[in-house]
């Protein structure tokens, strides 16, 4: 009986990744991204993608929008200056800000939308 339990535990341990391992990987990735050289490199790549997006936009298809979205996401991830301007833009044009949040798949935007929907339906529904 004990032998079967040990082999089942080994089988389970080899096939699944625990939460702690996933969190450790996430922490290592965050530490890697927070290095100044990596941050500046990602910022430069984001700017290059933003500059290239009009050229890619001339090609038929949605390529320019996708390239610009990736570039904007990289710049916003690594630059406090860009984040401040993004917040100003969202305050100036709230509807466009919702669209950009949706395009960037921001978690905070999803939470705000869920809260707004919950307020509209009311606590009794």
CSV table of N, CA, C and O in Angstrom, one decimal:
chain,number,residue,atom,x,y,z
A,1,UNK,N,0.8,-1.2,0.0
A,1,UNK,CA,0.0,0.0,0.0
A,1,UNK,C,0.9,1.3,0.0
A,1,UNK,O,0.6,2.2,-0.7
A,2,UNK,N,1.9,1.3,0.8
A,2,UNK,CA,2.8,2.4,0.9
A,2,UNK,C,3.6,2.6,-0.4
A,2,UNK,O,3.7,3.7,-0.9
A,3,UNK,N,3.9,1.5,-1.0
A,3,UNK,CA,4.7,1.5,-2.3
A,3,UNK,C,3.8,2.2,-3.4
A,3,UNK,O,4.3,3.0,-4.2
A,4,UNK,N,2.6,1.9,-3.5
A,4,UNK,CA,1.7,2.5,-4.5
A,4,UNK,C,1.6,4.0,-4.3
A,4,UNK,O,1.5,4.7,-5.2
A,5,UNK,N,1.5,4.4,-3.0
A,5,UNK,CA,1.3,5.8,-2.7
A,5,UNK,C,2.6,6.6,-3.1
A,5,UNK,O,2.5,7.7,-3.7
A,6,UNK,N,3.8,6.0,-2.9
A,6,UNK,CA,5.0,6.7,-3.3
A,6,UNK,C,5.1,6.8,-4.8
A,6,UNK,O,5.5,7.9,-5.3
A,7,UNK,N,4.8,5.8,-5.5
A,7,UNK,CA,4.9,5.9,-7.0
A,7,UNK,C,3.9,6.9,-7.5
A,7,UNK,O,4.1,7.6,-8.5
A,8,UNK,N,2.7,7.0,-6.9
A,8,UNK,CA,1.7,7.9,-7.4
A,8,UNK,C,2.2,9.3,-7.1
A,8,UNK,O,2.0,10.2,-7.9
A,9,UNK,N,2.8,9.6,-6.0
A,9,UNK,CA,3.3,10.9,-5.6
A,9,UNK,C,4.4,11.3,-6.6
A,9,UNK,O,4.5,12.4,-7.1
A,10,UNK,N,5.3,10.4,-7.0
A,10,UNK,CA,6.4,10.7,-7.9
A,10,UNK,C,5.8,11.0,-9.3
A,10,UNK,O,6.2,11.9,-10.0
A,11,UNK,N,4.7,10.3,-9.7
A,11,UNK,CA,4.1,10.5,-11.0
A,11,UNK,C,3.5,11.9,-11.0
A,11,UNK,O,3.6,12.7,-12.0
A,12,UNK,N,2.8,12.3,-10.0
A,12,UNK,CA,2.2,13.6,-9.9
A,12,UNK,C,3.2,14.7,-9.9
A,12,UNK,O,3.1,15.7,-10.5
A,13,UNK,N,4.3,14.5,-9.1
A,13,UNK,CA,5.3,15.5,-9.0
A,13,UNK,C,6.0,15.8,-10.3
A,13,UNK,O,6.4,16.9,-10.6
A,14,UNK,N,6.2,14.8,-11.2
A,14,UNK,CA,6.9,14.9,-12.4
A,14,UNK,C,6.1,15.6,-13.5
A,14,UNK,O,6.6,16.2,-14.4
A,15,UNK,N,4.7,15.5,-13.4
A,15,UNK,CA,3.9,16.1,-14.5
A,15,UNK,C,3.4,17.5,-14.2
A,15,UNK,O,3.0,18.1,-15.2
A,16,UNK,N,3.3,18.0,-13.0
A,16,UNK,CA,2.8,19.3,-12.8
A,16,UNK,C,3.8,20.2,-12.2
A,16,UNK,O,4.7,19.8,-11.5
A,17,UNK,N,3.6,21.5,-12.5
A,17,UNK,CA,4.5,22.6,-11.9
A,17,UNK,C,3.7,23.2,-10.8
A,17,UNK,O,2.6,23.6,-11.0
A,18,UNK,N,4.3,23.3,-9.7
A,18,UNK,CA,3.6,23.8,-8.5
A,18,UNK,C,3.6,25.3,-8.6
A,18,UNK,O,4.4,26.0,-9.4
A,19,UNK,N,2.8,25.9,-7.8
A,19,UNK,CA,2.7,27.4,-7.8
A,19,UNK,C,4.0,28.0,-7.3
A,19,UNK,O,4.4,29.1,-7.9
A,20,UNK,N,4.7,27.4,-6.4
A,20,UNK,CA,5.9,28.1,-5.9
A,20,UNK,C,7.0,28.1,-7.0
A,20,UNK,O,7.7,29.1,-7.1
A,21,UNK,N,7.0,27.1,-7.8
A,21,UNK,CA,8.0,27.1,-8.9
A,21,UNK,C,7.7,28.1,-9.9
A,21,UNK,O,8.5,28.9,-10.4
A,22,UNK,N,6.4,28.2,-10.2
A,22,UNK,CA,5.9,29.3,-11.1
A,22,UNK,C,6.2,30.7,-10.6
A,22,UNK,O,6.6,31.5,-11.3
A,23,UNK,N,6.0,30.9,-9.3
A,23,UNK,CA,6.3,32.2,-8.7
A,23,UNK,C,7.8,32.5,-8.7
A,23,UNK,O,8.2,33.6,-8.9
A,24,UNK,N,8.6,31.5,-8.5
A,24,UNK,CA,10.0,31.7,-8.5
A,24,UNK,C,10.5,32.1,-9.9
A,24,UNK,O,11.3,33.0,-10.1
A,25,UNK,N,9.9,31.4,-10.9
A,25,UNK,CA,10.3,31.8,-12.3
A,25,UNK,C,9.8,33.2,-12.6
A,25,UNK,O,10.6,34.0,-13.3
A,26,UNK,N,8.7,33.6,-12.1
A,26,UNK,CA,8.2,34.9,-12.4
A,26,UNK,C,9.1,36.0,-11.7
A,26,UNK,O,9.4,37.0,-12.2
A,27,UNK,N,9.5,35.7,-10.5
A,27,UNK,CA,10.4,36.6,-9.7
A,27,UNK,C,11.7,36.7,-10.4
A,27,UNK,O,12.3,37.8,-10.5
A,28,UNK,N,12.3,35.6,-11.0
A,28,UNK,CA,13.5,35.7,-11.7
A,28,UNK,C,13.4,36.5,-13.0
A,28,UNK,O,14.3,37.3,-13.3
A,29,UNK,N,12.3,36.3,-13.7
A,29,UNK,CA,12.0,37.1,-14.9
A,29,UNK,C,11.9,38.6,-14.6
A,29,UNK,O,12.5,39.4,-15.3
A,30,UNK,N,11.2,38.9,-13.5
A,30,UNK,CA,11.1,40.3,-13.1
A,30,UNK,C,12.4,40.9,-12.7
A,30,UNK,O,12.7,42.0,-13.1
A,31,UNK,N,13.3,40.1,-12.0
A,31,UNK,CA,14.6,40.6,-11.7
A,31,UNK,C,15.5,40.8,-12.9
A,31,UNK,O,16.2,41.8,-13.0
A,32,UNK,N,15.3,39.9,-13.9
A,32,UNK,CA,16.0,40.1,-15.2
A,32,UNK,C,15.6,41.4,-15.9
A,32,UNK,O,16.4,42.1,-16.4
A,33,UNK,N,14.3,41.6,-16.0
A,33,UNK,CA,13.7,42.7,-16.7
A,33,UNK,C,14.1,44.0,-16.0
A,33,UNK,O,14.3,45.1,-16.7
A,34,UNK,N,14.3,44.0,-14.7
A,34,UNK,CA,14.6,45.2,-13.9
A,34,UNK,C,16.0,45.7,-14.1
A,34,UNK,O,16.4,46.7,-13.5
A,35,UNK,N,16.9,44.9,-14.7
A,35,UNK,CA,18.3,45.3,-14.9
A,35,UNK,C,18.3,46.5,-15.9
A,35,UNK,O,17.6,46.5,-16.9
A,36,UNK,N,19.1,47.5,-15.6
A,36,UNK,CA,19.1,48.7,-16.5
A,36,UNK,C,19.4,48.4,-17.9
A,36,UNK,O,18.8,49.0,-18.8
A,37,UNK,N,20.3,47.6,-18.2
A,37,UNK,CA,20.7,47.3,-19.6
A,37,UNK,C,19.5,46.6,-20.3
A,37,UNK,O,19.2,47.0,-21.5
A,38,UNK,N,18.8,45.7,-19.7
A,38,UNK,CA,17.7,45.1,-20.3
A,38,UNK,C,16.5,46.1,-20.5
A,38,UNK,O,15.9,46.1,-21.5
A,39,UNK,N,16.3,46.9,-19.5
A,39,UNK,CA,15.2,48.0,-19.6
A,39,UNK,C,15.5,48.9,-20.8
A,39,UNK,O,14.6,49.2,-21.5
A,40,UNK,N,16.7,49.4,-20.9
A,40,UNK,CA,17.0,50.3,-22.0
A,40,UNK,C,16.9,49.6,-23.3
A,40,UNK,O,16.5,50.2,-24.3
A,41,UNK,N,17.3,48.4,-23.4
A,41,UNK,CA,17.2,47.6,-24.6
A,41,UNK,C,15.8,47.5,-25.0
A,41,UNK,O,15.4,47.7,-26.2
A,42,UNK,N,14.9,47.1,-24.1
A,42,UNK,CA,13.5,46.9,-24.4
A,42,UNK,C,12.9,48.3,-24.8
A,42,UNK,O,12.0,48.3,-25.7
A,43,UNK,N,13.3,49.4,-24.2
A,43,UNK,CA,12.8,50.7,-24.5
A,43,UNK,C,13.2,51.0,-25.9
A,43,UNK,O,12.4,51.5,-26.7
A,44,UNK,N,14.5,50.8,-26.3
A,44,UNK,CA,15.0,51.1,-27.6
A,44,UNK,C,14.2,50.2,-28.7
A,44,UNK,O,13.9,50.7,-29.7
A,45,UNK,N,14.0,48.9,-28.4
A,45,UNK,CA,13.3,48.1,-29.3
A,45,UNK,C,11.9,48.6,-29.5
A,45,UNK,O,11.3,48.6,-30.6
A,46,UNK,N,11.2,49.0,-28.4
A,46,UNK,CA,9.9,49.6,-28.5
A,46,UNK,C,9.8,50.8,-29.4
A,46,UNK,O,8.9,51.0,-30.2
A,47,UNK,N,10.8,51.7,-29.2
A,47,UNK,CA,10.9,52.9,-30.0
A,47,UNK,C,11.1,52.6,-31.5
A,47,UNK,O,10.5,53.2,-32.4
A,48,UNK,N,12.0,51.7,-31.7
A,48,UNK,CA,12.2,51.2,-33.1
A,48,UNK,C,10.9,50.7,-33.7
A,48,UNK,O,10.6,51.0,-34.9
A,49,UNK,N,10.2,49.9,-33.0
A,49,UNK,CA,9.0,49.3,-33.5
A,49,UNK,C,7.9,50.4,-33.8
A,49,UNK,O,7.2,50.3,-34.7
A,50,UNK,N,7.9,51.4,-32.9
A,50,UNK,CA,7.0,52.5,-33.1
A,50,UNK,C,7.3,53.3,-34.4
A,50,UNK,O,6.5,53.8,-35.1
A,51,UNK,N,8.6,53.5,-34.6
A,51,UNK,CA,9.1,54.2,-35.8
A,51,UNK,C,8.9,53.4,-37.1
A,51,UNK,O,8.6,54.0,-38.1
A,52,UNK,N,8.9,52.1,-37.0
A,52,UNK,CA,8.8,51.2,-38.2
A,52,UNK,C,7.3,51.0,-38.5
A,52,UNK,O,7.0,50.7,-39.6
A,53,UNK,N,6.4,51.2,-37.5
A,53,UNK,CA,5.0,50.9,-37.7
A,53,UNK,C,4.4,51.6,-38.9
A,53,UNK,O,3.6,51.0,-39.6
A,54,UNK,N,4.7,52.9,-39.2
A,54,UNK,CA,4.1,53.5,-40.4
A,54,UNK,C,4.5,52.8,-41.7
A,54,UNK,O,3.8,52.7,-42.7
A,55,UNK,N,5.8,52.3,-41.7
A,55,UNK,CA,6.3,51.6,-42.9
A,55,UNK,C,5.6,50.3,-43.1
A,55,UNK,O,5.2,49.9,-44.2
A,56,UNK,N,5.4,49.6,-42.0
A,56,UNK,CA,4.7,48.3,-42.0
A,56,UNK,C,3.2,48.5,-42.3
A,56,UNK,O,2.5,47.7,-43.0
A,57,UNK,N,2.7,49.7,-41.9
A,57,UNK,CA,1.3,50.0,-42.1
A,57,UNK,C,1.0,50.2,-43.6
A,57,UNK,O,-0.2,50.1,-44.0
A,58,UNK,N,2.0,50.5,-44.4
A,58,UNK,CA,1.8,50.7,-45.8
A,58,UNK,C,1.5,49.4,-46.5
A,58,UNK,O,0.9,49.4,-47.6
A,59,UNK,N,2.0,48.3,-45.9
A,59,UNK,CA,1.7,47.0,-46.5
A,59,UNK,C,0.3,46.6,-46.2
A,59,UNK,O,-0.2,46.9,-45.1
A,60,UNK,N,-0.5,46.0,-47.1
A,60,UNK,CA,-1.9,45.7,-46.8
A,60,UNK,C,-2.0,44.7,-45.6
A,60,UNK,O,-1.1,43.8,-45.5
A,61,UNK,N,-3.0,45.0,-44.8
A,61,UNK,CA,-3.2,44.1,-43.6
A,61,UNK,C,-3.0,45.0,-42.4
A,61,UNK,O,-2.6,46.1,-42.4
A,62,UNK,N,-3.3,44.3,-41.2
A,62,UNK,CA,-3.2,45.1,-39.9
A,62,UNK,C,-1.8,45.1,-39.3
A,62,UNK,O,-1.7,45.4,-38.1
A,63,UNK,N,-0.8,44.8,-40.1
A,63,UNK,CA,0.6,44.7,-39.5
A,63,UNK,C,1.1,46.0,-38.8
A,63,UNK,O,1.7,45.9,-37.7
A,64,UNK,N,0.8,47.2,-39.3
A,64,UNK,CA,1.2,48.4,-38.7
A,64,UNK,C,0.6,48.6,-37.3
A,64,UNK,O,1.3,49.0,-36.4
A,65,UNK,N,-0.6,48.3,-37.2
A,65,UNK,CA,-1.3,48.4,-35.8
A,65,UNK,C,-0.7,47.4,-34.8
A,65,UNK,O,-0.4,47.8,-33.7
A,66,UNK,N,-0.4,46.2,-35.3
A,66,UNK,CA,0.2,45.2,-34.4
A,66,UNK,C,1.6,45.6,-33.9
A,66,UNK,O,1.9,45.5,-32.8
A,67,UNK,N,2.4,46.1,-34.9
A,67,UNK,CA,3.7,46.5,-34.6
A,67,UNK,C,3.7,47.7,-33.7
A,67,UNK,O,4.5,47.7,-32.7
A,68,UNK,N,2.8,48.6,-33.9
A,68,UNK,CA,2.7,49.8,-33.0
A,68,UNK,C,2.3,49.4,-31.6
A,68,UNK,O,2.8,49.9,-30.6
A,69,UNK,N,1.4,48.5,-31.5
A,69,UNK,CA,0.9,48.0,-30.2
A,69,UNK,C,2.0,47.3,-29.4
A,69,UNK,O,2.1,47.6,-28.2
A,70,UNK,N,2.8,46.5,-30.1
A,70,UNK,CA,3.9,45.9,-29.4
A,70,UNK,C,4.9,46.9,-28.9
A,70,UNK,O,5.4,46.9,-27.8
A,71,UNK,N,5.2,47.8,-29.8
A,71,UNK,CA,6.2,48.9,-29.5
A,71,UNK,C,5.7,49.7,-28.3
A,71,UNK,O,6.5,50.1,-27.4
A,72,UNK,N,4.4,50.1,-28.4
A,72,UNK,CA,3.9,50.9,-27.3
A,72,UNK,C,3.9,50.1,-26.0
A,72,UNK,O,4.2,50.7,-24.9
A,73,UNK,N,3.6,48.9,-26.0
A,73,UNK,CA,3.6,48.1,-24.8
A,73,UNK,C,5.0,48.0,-24.2
A,73,UNK,O,5.2,48.1,-23.0
A,74,UNK,N,6.0,47.8,-25.1
A,74,UNK,CA,7.4,47.8,-24.6
A,74,UNK,C,7.8,49.1,-24.0
A,74,UNK,O,8.5,49.2,-22.9
A,75,UNK,N,7.5,50.2,-24.6
A,75,UNK,CA,7.8,51.5,-24.1
A,75,UNK,C,7.1,51.8,-22.8
A,75,UNK,O,7.7,52.3,-21.8
A,76,UNK,N,5.8,51.5,-22.7
A,76,UNK,CA,5.1,51.7,-21.5
A,76,UNK,C,5.6,50.8,-20.3
A,76,UNK,O,5.6,51.2,-19.2
A,77,UNK,N,6.1,49.7,-20.7
A,77,UNK,CA,6.6,48.8,-19.6
A,77,UNK,C,7.9,49.3,-19.0
A,77,UNK,O,8.2,49.1,-17.8
A,78,UNK,N,8.7,50.1,-19.8
A,78,UNK,CA,10.0,50.4,-19.3
A,78,UNK,C,10.2,51.9,-19.1
A,78,UNK,O,11.3,52.3,-18.6
A,79,UNK,N,9.3,52.7,-19.3
A,79,UNK,CA,9.5,54.2,-19.2
A,79,UNK,C,8.4,54.8,-18.3
A,79,UNK,O,7.2,54.8,-18.7
A,80,UNK,N,8.9,55.5,-17.3
A,80,UNK,CA,8.0,56.2,-16.4
A,80,UNK,C,7.4,57.4,-17.1
A,80,UNK,O,6.3,57.8,-16.9
A,81,UNK,N,8.2,58.1,-17.9
A,81,UNK,CA,7.8,59.2,-18.7
A,81,UNK,C,6.6,58.9,-19.6
A,81,UNK,O,5.6,59.6,-19.7
A,82,UNK,N,6.8,57.7,-20.3
A,82,UNK,CA,5.7,57.3,-21.2
A,82,UNK,C,4.4,56.9,-20.4
A,82,UNK,O,3.3,57.2,-20.9
A,83,UNK,N,4.6,56.4,-19.2
A,83,UNK,CA,3.4,56.0,-18.4
A,83,UNK,C,2.7,57.3,-18.0
A,83,UNK,O,1.4,57.3,-18.0
A,84,UNK,N,3.4,58.4,-17.6
A,84,UNK,CA,2.7,59.6,-17.2
A,84,UNK,C,2.0,60.2,-18.4
A,84,UNK,O,0.8,60.7,-18.3
A,85,UNK,N,2.6,60.2,-19.6
A,85,UNK,CA,1.9,60.7,-20.8
A,85,UNK,C,0.7,59.8,-21.2
A,85,UNK,O,-0.3,60.3,-21.6
A,86,UNK,N,0.8,58.6,-20.9
A,86,UNK,CA,-0.3,57.6,-21.2
A,86,UNK,C,-1.5,57.9,-20.3
A,86,UNK,O,-2.6,58.0,-20.8
A,87,UNK,N,-1.2,58.2,-19.0
A,87,UNK,CA,-2.3,58.6,-18.1
A,87,UNK,C,-2.9,59.9,-18.5
A,87,UNK,O,-4.2,60.0,-18.5
A,88,UNK,N,-2.1,60.9,-18.9
A,88,UNK,CA,-2.7,62.1,-19.4
A,88,UNK,C,-3.6,61.9,-20.6
A,88,UNK,O,-4.7,62.5,-20.7
A,89,UNK,N,-3.1,61.1,-21.5
A,89,UNK,CA,-3.9,60.8,-22.7
A,89,UNK,C,-5.2,60.1,-22.3
A,89,UNK,O,-6.3,60.5,-22.9
A,90,UNK,N,-5.2,59.2,-21.4
A,90,UNK,CA,-6.4,58.5,-21.0
A,90,UNK,C,-7.4,59.5,-20.3
A,90,UNK,O,-8.6,59.4,-20.5
A,91,UNK,N,-6.9,60.5,-19.6
A,91,UNK,CA,-7.8,61.5,-19.0
A,91,UNK,C,-8.3,62.4,-20.0
A,91,UNK,O,-9.5,62.9,-19.9
A,92,UNK,N,-7.5,62.7,-21.0
A,92,UNK,CA,-8.0,63.7,-22.1
A,92,UNK,C,-9.0,63.0,-23.0
A,92,UNK,O,-10.0,63.6,-23.4
A,93,UNK,N,-8.8,61.7,-23.3
A,93,UNK,CA,-9.6,61.0,-24.2
A,93,UNK,C,-10.0,59.7,-23.6
A,93,UNK,O,-9.4,58.6,-23.9
A,94,UNK,N,-11.0,59.6,-22.7
A,94,UNK,CA,-11.3,58.4,-22.0
A,94,UNK,C,-11.8,57.3,-22.9
A,94,UNK,O,-11.4,56.1,-22.6
A,95,UNK,N,-12.5,57.6,-23.9
A,95,UNK,CA,-12.9,56.5,-24.8
A,95,UNK,C,-11.7,55.8,-25.6
A,95,UNK,O,-11.6,54.6,-25.6
A,96,UNK,N,-10.8,56.7,-26.1
A,96,UNK,CA,-9.6,56.2,-26.7
A,96,UNK,C,-8.8,55.4,-25.7
A,96,UNK,O,-8.1,54.4,-26.0
A,97,UNK,N,-8.7,55.9,-24.4
A,97,UNK,CA,-8.0,55.3,-23.4
A,97,UNK,C,-8.5,53.9,-23.1
A,97,UNK,O,-7.7,52.9,-22.9
A,98,UNK,N,-9.8,53.7,-23.2
A,98,UNK,CA,-10.4,52.3,-23.0
A,98,UNK,C,-10.0,51.4,-24.1
A,98,UNK,O,-9.7,50.2,-23.9
A,99,UNK,N,-10.0,51.9,-25.3
A,99,UNK,CA,-9.6,51.1,-26.5
A,99,UNK,C,-8.1,50.7,-26.3
A,99,UNK,O,-7.7,49.6,-26.6
A,100,UNK,N,-7.2,51.7,-25.9
A,100,UNK,CA,-5.8,51.3,-25.8
A,100,UNK,C,-5.6,50.3,-24.7
A,100,UNK,O,-4.8,49.4,-24.8
A,101,UNK,N,-6.3,50.5,-23.6
A,101,UNK,CA,-6.2,49.5,-22.5
A,101,UNK,C,-6.7,48.1,-23.0
A,101,UNK,O,-6.0,47.1,-22.7
A,102,UNK,N,-7.7,48.1,-23.8
A,102,UNK,CA,-8.2,46.8,-24.3
A,102,UNK,C,-7.1,46.2,-25.2
A,102,UNK,O,-6.8,45.0,-25.2
A,103,UNK,N,-6.5,47.0,-26.1
A,103,UNK,CA,-5.5,46.5,-27.0
A,103,UNK,C,-4.3,46.1,-26.3
A,103,UNK,O,-3.7,45.1,-26.8
A,104,UNK,N,-3.9,46.7,-25.2
A,104,UNK,CA,-2.7,46.3,-24.5
A,104,UNK,C,-3.0,45.2,-23.5
A,104,UNK,O,-2.1,44.8,-22.8
A,105,UNK,N,-4.3,44.8,-23.4
A,105,UNK,CA,-4.7,43.7,-22.5
A,105,UNK,C,-4.3,44.0,-21.0
A,105,UNK,O,-3.7,43.2,-20.4
A,106,UNK,N,-4.6,45.2,-20.6
A,106,UNK,CA,-4.2,45.6,-19.2
A,106,UNK,C,-5.1,45.0,-18.2
A,106,UNK,O,-6.3,45.1,-18.3
A,107,UNK,N,-4.6,44.4,-17.2
A,107,UNK,CA,-5.4,43.8,-16.1
A,107,UNK,C,-6.2,44.8,-15.4
A,107,UNK,O,-7.3,44.5,-15.0
A,108,UNK,N,-5.6,46.0,-15.1
A,108,UNK,CA,-6.3,47.0,-14.4
A,108,UNK,C,-7.6,47.5,-15.2
A,108,UNK,O,-8.6,47.8,-14.6
A,109,UNK,N,-7.5,47.5,-16.5
A,109,UNK,CA,-8.6,47.9,-17.3
A,109,UNK,C,-9.7,46.9,-17.2
A,109,UNK,O,-10.9,47.2,-17.1
A,110,UNK,N,-9.4,45.6,-17.2
A,110,UNK,CA,-10.3,44.6,-17.1
A,110,UNK,C,-11.1,44.6,-15.8
A,110,UNK,O,-12.3,44.5,-15.7
A,111,UNK,N,-10.3,44.9,-14.7
A,111,UNK,CA,-11.0,45.0,-13.4
A,111,UNK,C,-11.9,46.2,-13.3
A,111,UNK,O,-13.0,46.1,-12.8
A,112,UNK,N,-11.5,47.4,-13.9
A,112,UNK,CA,-12.4,48.5,-13.9
A,112,UNK,C,-13.6,48.3,-14.7
A,112,UNK,O,-14.7,48.7,-14.3
A,113,UNK,N,-13.5,47.6,-15.8
A,113,UNK,CA,-14.7,47.2,-16.6
A,113,UNK,C,-15.7,46.3,-15.9
A,113,UNK,O,-16.9,46.5,-15.9
A,114,UNK,N,-15.1,45.3,-15.2
A,114,UNK,CA,-16.0,44.4,-14.4
A,114,UNK,C,-16.6,45.2,-13.2
A,114,UNK,O,-17.8,44.9,-13.0
A,115,UNK,N,-15.9,46.1,-12.6
A,115,UNK,CA,-16.6,46.9,-11.5
A,115,UNK,C,-17.7,47.8,-12.1
A,115,UNK,O,-18.7,48.0,-11.5
A,116,UNK,N,-17.4,48.4,-13.3
A,116,UNK,CA,-18.4,49.3,-13.9
A,116,UNK,C,-19.7,48.5,-14.2
A,116,UNK,O,-20.8,48.9,-14.0
A,117,UNK,N,-19.5,47.3,-14.8
A,117,UNK,CA,-20.6,46.4,-15.1
A,117,UNK,C,-21.4,46.0,-13.8
A,117,UNK,O,-22.6,45.9,-13.8
A,118,UNK,N,-20.7,45.7,-12.8
A,118,UNK,CA,-21.3,45.3,-11.5
A,118,UNK,C,-22.1,46.5,-10.9
A,118,UNK,O,-23.2,46.3,-10.4
A,119,UNK,N,-21.6,47.7,-11.1
A,119,UNK,CA,-22.3,48.9,-10.6
A,119,UNK,C,-23.6,49.1,-11.4
A,119,UNK,O,-24.6,49.5,-10.9
A,120,UNK,N,-23.5,48.9,-12.7
A,120,UNK,CA,-24.7,49.1,-13.6
A,120,UNK,C,-25.8,48.1,-13.3
A,120,UNK,O,-27.0,48.5,-13.3
A,121,UNK,N,-25.4,46.9,-13.0
A,121,UNK,CA,-26.5,45.9,-12.7
A,121,UNK,C,-27.1,46.1,-11.4
A,121,UNK,O,-28.2,45.7,-11.1
A,122,UNK,N,-26.3,46.7,-10.5
A,122,UNK,CA,-26.8,46.9,-9.1
A,122,UNK,C,-26.5,45.7,-8.2
A,122,UNK,O,-26.3,44.6,-8.6
A,123,UNK,N,-26.6,45.9,-6.9
A,123,UNK,CA,-26.3,44.9,-5.9
A,123,UNK,C,-27.4,43.8,-5.8
A,123,UNK,O,-27.1,42.7,-5.4
A,124,UNK,N,-28.6,44.2,-6.2
A,124,UNK,CA,-29.7,43.2,-6.1
A,124,UNK,C,-29.7,42.2,-7.2
A,124,UNK,O,-30.4,41.2,-7.1
A,125,UNK,N,-29.0,42.4,-8.3
A,125,UNK,CA,-29.1,41.4,-9.4
A,125,UNK,C,-28.0,40.4,-9.3
A,125,UNK,O,-26.9,40.5,-9.2
